[in-house]
JSON list of C-alpha atoms in Angstrom, two decimals:
[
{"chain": "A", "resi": 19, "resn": "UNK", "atom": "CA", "xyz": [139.51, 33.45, -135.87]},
{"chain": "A", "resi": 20, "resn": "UNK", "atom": "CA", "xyz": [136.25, 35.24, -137.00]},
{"chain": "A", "resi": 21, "resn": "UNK", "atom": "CA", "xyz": [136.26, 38.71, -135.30]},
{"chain": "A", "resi": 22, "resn": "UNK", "atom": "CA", "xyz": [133.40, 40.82, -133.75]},
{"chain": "A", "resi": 23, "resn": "UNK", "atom": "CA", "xyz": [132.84, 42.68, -136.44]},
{"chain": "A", "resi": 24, "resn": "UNK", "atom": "CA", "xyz": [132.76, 39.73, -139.04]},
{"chain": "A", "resi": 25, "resn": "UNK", "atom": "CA", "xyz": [130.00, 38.38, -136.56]},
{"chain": "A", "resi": 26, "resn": "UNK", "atom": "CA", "xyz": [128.07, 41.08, -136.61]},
{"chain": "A", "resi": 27, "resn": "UNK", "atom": "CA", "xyz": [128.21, 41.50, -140.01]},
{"chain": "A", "resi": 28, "resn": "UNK", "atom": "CA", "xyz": [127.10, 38.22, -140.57]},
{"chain": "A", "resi": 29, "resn": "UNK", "atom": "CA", "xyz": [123.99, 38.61, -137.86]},
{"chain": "A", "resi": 30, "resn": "UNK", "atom": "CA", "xyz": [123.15, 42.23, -139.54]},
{"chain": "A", "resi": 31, "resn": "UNK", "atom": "CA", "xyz": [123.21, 41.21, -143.06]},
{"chain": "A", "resi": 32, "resn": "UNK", "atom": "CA", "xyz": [121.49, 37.80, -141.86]},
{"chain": "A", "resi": 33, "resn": "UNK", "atom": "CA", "xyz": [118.83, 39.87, -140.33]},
{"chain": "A", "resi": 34, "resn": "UNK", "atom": "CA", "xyz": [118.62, 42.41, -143.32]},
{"chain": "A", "resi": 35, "resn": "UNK", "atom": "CA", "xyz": [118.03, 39.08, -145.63]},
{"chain": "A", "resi": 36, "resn": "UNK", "atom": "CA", "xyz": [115.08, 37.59, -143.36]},
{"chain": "A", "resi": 37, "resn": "UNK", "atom": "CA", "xyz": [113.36, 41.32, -143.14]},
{"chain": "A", "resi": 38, "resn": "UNK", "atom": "CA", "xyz": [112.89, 41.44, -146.56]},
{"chain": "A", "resi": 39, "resn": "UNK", "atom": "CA", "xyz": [111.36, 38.05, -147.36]},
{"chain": "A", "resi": 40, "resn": "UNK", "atom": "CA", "xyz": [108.44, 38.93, -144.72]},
{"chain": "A", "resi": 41, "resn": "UNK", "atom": "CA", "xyz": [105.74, 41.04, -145.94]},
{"chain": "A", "resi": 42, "resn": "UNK", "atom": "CA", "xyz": [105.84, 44.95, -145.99]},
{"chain": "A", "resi": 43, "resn": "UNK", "atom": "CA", "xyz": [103.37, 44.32, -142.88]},
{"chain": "A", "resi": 44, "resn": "UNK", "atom": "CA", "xyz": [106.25, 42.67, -140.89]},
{"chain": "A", "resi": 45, "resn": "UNK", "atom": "CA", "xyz": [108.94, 44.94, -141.61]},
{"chain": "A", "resi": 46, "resn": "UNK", "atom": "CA", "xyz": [111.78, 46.61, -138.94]},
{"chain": "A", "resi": 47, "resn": "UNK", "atom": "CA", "xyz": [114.45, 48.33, -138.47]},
{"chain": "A", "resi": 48, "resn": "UNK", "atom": "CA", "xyz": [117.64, 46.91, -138.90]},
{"chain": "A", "resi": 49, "resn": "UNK", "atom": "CA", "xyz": [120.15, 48.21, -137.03]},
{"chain": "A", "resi": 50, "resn": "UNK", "atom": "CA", "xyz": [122.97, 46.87, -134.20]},
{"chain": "A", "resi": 51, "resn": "UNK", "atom": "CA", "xyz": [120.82, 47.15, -131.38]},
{"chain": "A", "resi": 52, "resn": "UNK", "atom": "CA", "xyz": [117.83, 45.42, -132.75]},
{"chain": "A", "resi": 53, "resn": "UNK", "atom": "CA", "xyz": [115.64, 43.49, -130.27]},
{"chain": "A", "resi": 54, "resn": "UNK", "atom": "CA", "xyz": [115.36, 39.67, -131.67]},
{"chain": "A", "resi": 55, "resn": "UNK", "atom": "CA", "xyz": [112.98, 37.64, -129.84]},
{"chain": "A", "resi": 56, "resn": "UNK", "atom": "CA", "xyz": [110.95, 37.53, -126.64]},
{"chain": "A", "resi": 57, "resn": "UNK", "atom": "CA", "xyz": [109.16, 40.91, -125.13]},
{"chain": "A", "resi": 58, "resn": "UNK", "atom": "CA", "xyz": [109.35, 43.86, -127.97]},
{"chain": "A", "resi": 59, "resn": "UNK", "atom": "CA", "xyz": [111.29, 41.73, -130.08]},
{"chain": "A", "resi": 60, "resn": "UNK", "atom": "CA", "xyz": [110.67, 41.91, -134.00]},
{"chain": "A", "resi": 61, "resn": "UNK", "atom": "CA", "xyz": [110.52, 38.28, -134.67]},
{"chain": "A", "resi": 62, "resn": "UNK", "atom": "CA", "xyz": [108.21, 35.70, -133.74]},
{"chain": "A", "resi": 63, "resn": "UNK", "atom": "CA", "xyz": [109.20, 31.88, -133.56]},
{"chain": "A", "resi": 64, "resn": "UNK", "atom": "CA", "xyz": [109.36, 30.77, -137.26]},
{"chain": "A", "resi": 65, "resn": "UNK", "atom": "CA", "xyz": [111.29, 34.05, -138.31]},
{"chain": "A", "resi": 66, "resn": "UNK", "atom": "CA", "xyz": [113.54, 33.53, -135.51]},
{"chain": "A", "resi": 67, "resn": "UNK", "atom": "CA", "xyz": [114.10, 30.01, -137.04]},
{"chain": "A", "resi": 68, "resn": "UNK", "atom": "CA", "xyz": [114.98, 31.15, -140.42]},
{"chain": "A", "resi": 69, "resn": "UNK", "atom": "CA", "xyz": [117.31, 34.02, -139.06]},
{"chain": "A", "resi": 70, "resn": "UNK", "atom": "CA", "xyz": [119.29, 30.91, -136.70]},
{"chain": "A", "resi": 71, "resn": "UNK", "atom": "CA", "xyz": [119.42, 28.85, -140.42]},
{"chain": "A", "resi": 72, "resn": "UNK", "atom": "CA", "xyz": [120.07, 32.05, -142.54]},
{"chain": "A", "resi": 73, "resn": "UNK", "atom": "CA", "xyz": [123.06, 33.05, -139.90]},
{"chain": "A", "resi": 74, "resn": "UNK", "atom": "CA", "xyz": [124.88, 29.18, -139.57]},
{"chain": "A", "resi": 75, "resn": "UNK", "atom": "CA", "xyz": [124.96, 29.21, -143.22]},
{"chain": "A", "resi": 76, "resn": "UNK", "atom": "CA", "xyz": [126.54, 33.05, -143.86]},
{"chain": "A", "resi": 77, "resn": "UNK", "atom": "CA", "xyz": [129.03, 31.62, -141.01]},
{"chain": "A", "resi": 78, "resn": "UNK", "atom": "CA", "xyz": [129.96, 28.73, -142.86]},
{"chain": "A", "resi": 79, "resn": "UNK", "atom": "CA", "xyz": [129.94, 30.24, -146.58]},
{"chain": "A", "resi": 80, "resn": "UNK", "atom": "CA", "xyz": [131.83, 33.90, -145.45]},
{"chain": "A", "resi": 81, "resn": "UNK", "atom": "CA", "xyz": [133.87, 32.34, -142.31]},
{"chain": "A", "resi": 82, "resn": "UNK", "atom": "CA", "xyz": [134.66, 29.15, -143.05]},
{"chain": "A", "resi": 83, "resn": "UNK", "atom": "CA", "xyz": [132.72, 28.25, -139.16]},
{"chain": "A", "resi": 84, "resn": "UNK", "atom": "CA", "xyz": [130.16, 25.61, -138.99]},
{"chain": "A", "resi": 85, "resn": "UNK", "atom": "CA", "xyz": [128.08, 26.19, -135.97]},
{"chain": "A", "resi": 86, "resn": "UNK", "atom": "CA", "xyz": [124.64, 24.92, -134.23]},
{"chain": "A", "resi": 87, "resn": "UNK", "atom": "CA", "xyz": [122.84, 28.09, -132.50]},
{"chain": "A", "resi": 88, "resn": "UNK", "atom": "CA", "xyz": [119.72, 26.76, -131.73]},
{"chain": "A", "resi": 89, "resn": "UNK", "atom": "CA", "xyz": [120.69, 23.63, -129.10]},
{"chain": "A", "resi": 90, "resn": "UNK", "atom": "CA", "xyz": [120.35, 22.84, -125.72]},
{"chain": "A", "resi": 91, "resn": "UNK", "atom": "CA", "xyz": [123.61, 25.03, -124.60]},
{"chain": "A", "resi": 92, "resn": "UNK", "atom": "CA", "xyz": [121.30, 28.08, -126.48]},
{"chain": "A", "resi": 93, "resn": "UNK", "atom": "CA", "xyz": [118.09, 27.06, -124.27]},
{"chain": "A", "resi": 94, "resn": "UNK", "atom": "CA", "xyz": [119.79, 26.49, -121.11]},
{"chain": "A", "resi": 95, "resn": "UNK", "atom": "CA", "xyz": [121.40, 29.93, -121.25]},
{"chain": "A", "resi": 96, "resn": "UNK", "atom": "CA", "xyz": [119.61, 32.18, -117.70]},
{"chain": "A", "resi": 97, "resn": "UNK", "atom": "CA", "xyz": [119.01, 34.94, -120.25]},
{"chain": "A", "resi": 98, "resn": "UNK", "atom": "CA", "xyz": [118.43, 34.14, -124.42]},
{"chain": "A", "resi": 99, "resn": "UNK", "atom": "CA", "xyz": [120.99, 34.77, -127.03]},
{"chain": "A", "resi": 100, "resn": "UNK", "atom": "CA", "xyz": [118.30, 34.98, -129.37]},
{"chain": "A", "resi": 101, "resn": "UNK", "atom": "CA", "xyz": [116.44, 38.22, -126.70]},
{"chain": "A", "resi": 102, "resn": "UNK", "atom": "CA", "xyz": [119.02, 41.11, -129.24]},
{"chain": "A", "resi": 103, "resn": "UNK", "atom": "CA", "xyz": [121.66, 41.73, -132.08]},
{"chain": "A", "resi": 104, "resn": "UNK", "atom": "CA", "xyz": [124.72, 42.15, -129.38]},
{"chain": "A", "resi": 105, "resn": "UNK", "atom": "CA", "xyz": [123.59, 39.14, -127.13]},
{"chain": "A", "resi": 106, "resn": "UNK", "atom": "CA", "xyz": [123.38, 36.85, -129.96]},
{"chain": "A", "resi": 107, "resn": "UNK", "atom": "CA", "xyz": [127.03, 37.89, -131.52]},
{"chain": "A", "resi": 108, "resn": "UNK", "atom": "CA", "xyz": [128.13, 37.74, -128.17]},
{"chain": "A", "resi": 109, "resn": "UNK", "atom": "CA", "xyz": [126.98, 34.04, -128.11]},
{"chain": "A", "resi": 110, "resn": "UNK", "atom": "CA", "xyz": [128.52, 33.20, -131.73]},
{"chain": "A", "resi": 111, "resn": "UNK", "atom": "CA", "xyz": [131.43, 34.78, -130.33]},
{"chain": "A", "resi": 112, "resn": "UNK", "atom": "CA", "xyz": [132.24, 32.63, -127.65]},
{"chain": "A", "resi": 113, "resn": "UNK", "atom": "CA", "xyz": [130.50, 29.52, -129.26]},
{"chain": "A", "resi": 114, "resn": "UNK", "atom": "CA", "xyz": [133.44, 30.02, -131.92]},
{"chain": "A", "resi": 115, "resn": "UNK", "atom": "CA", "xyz": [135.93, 31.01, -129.71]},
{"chain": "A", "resi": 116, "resn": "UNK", "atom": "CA", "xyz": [134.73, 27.28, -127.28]},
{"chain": "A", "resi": 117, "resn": "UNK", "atom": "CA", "xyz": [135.13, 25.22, -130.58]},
{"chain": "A", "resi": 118, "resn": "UNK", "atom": "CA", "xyz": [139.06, 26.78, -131.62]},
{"chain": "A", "resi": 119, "resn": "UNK", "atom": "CA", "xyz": [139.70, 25.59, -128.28]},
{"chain": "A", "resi": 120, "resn": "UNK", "atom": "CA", "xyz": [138.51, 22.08, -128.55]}
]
């Protein structure tokens, strides 16, 4: 089973992928605590989108896990995985540990 780490890694490197594909203009820091989406956060809808794609597919090429983040489970959650770095591997977390126990 994927660890912690090996999520974050994933999200980070992910994240580090979709920064540089925006323009210079659009740029942030990268870094474990990095504020995603909603107030102060550095993405806005469509980036969030491609980081969601960018991380299933790292998941599934690096760990061998074939997840979907962006579903009704992900919008019914009181506060958004998607809102930071350690609240969304949090969510993969348990959304991988939920499917190993299926």
């Amino acid at each position: 089973m994927a660890t912690r780490e090996q999520i974050q890694a994933v999200v980070l490197s992910a994240l580090i992928e979709i920064n540089q594909q925006a323009p210079p203009h659009k740029h942030f820091a990268v870094s474990e605590q990095t504020a995603l989406f909603g107030i102060g956060g550095a993405l806005d809808s469509l980036g969030l989108v491609n980081l969601i794609v960018e991380i299933e597919q790292r998941l599934e090429d690096e760990l061998g896990v074939a997840l979907v983040l962006a579903d009704e489970r992900a919008m019914a959650q009181k506060n958004s995985p998607f809102r930071n770095v350690p609240a969304l591997v949090d969510y993969v977390l348990a959304r991988i540990q939920e499917q190993a126990h299926d």
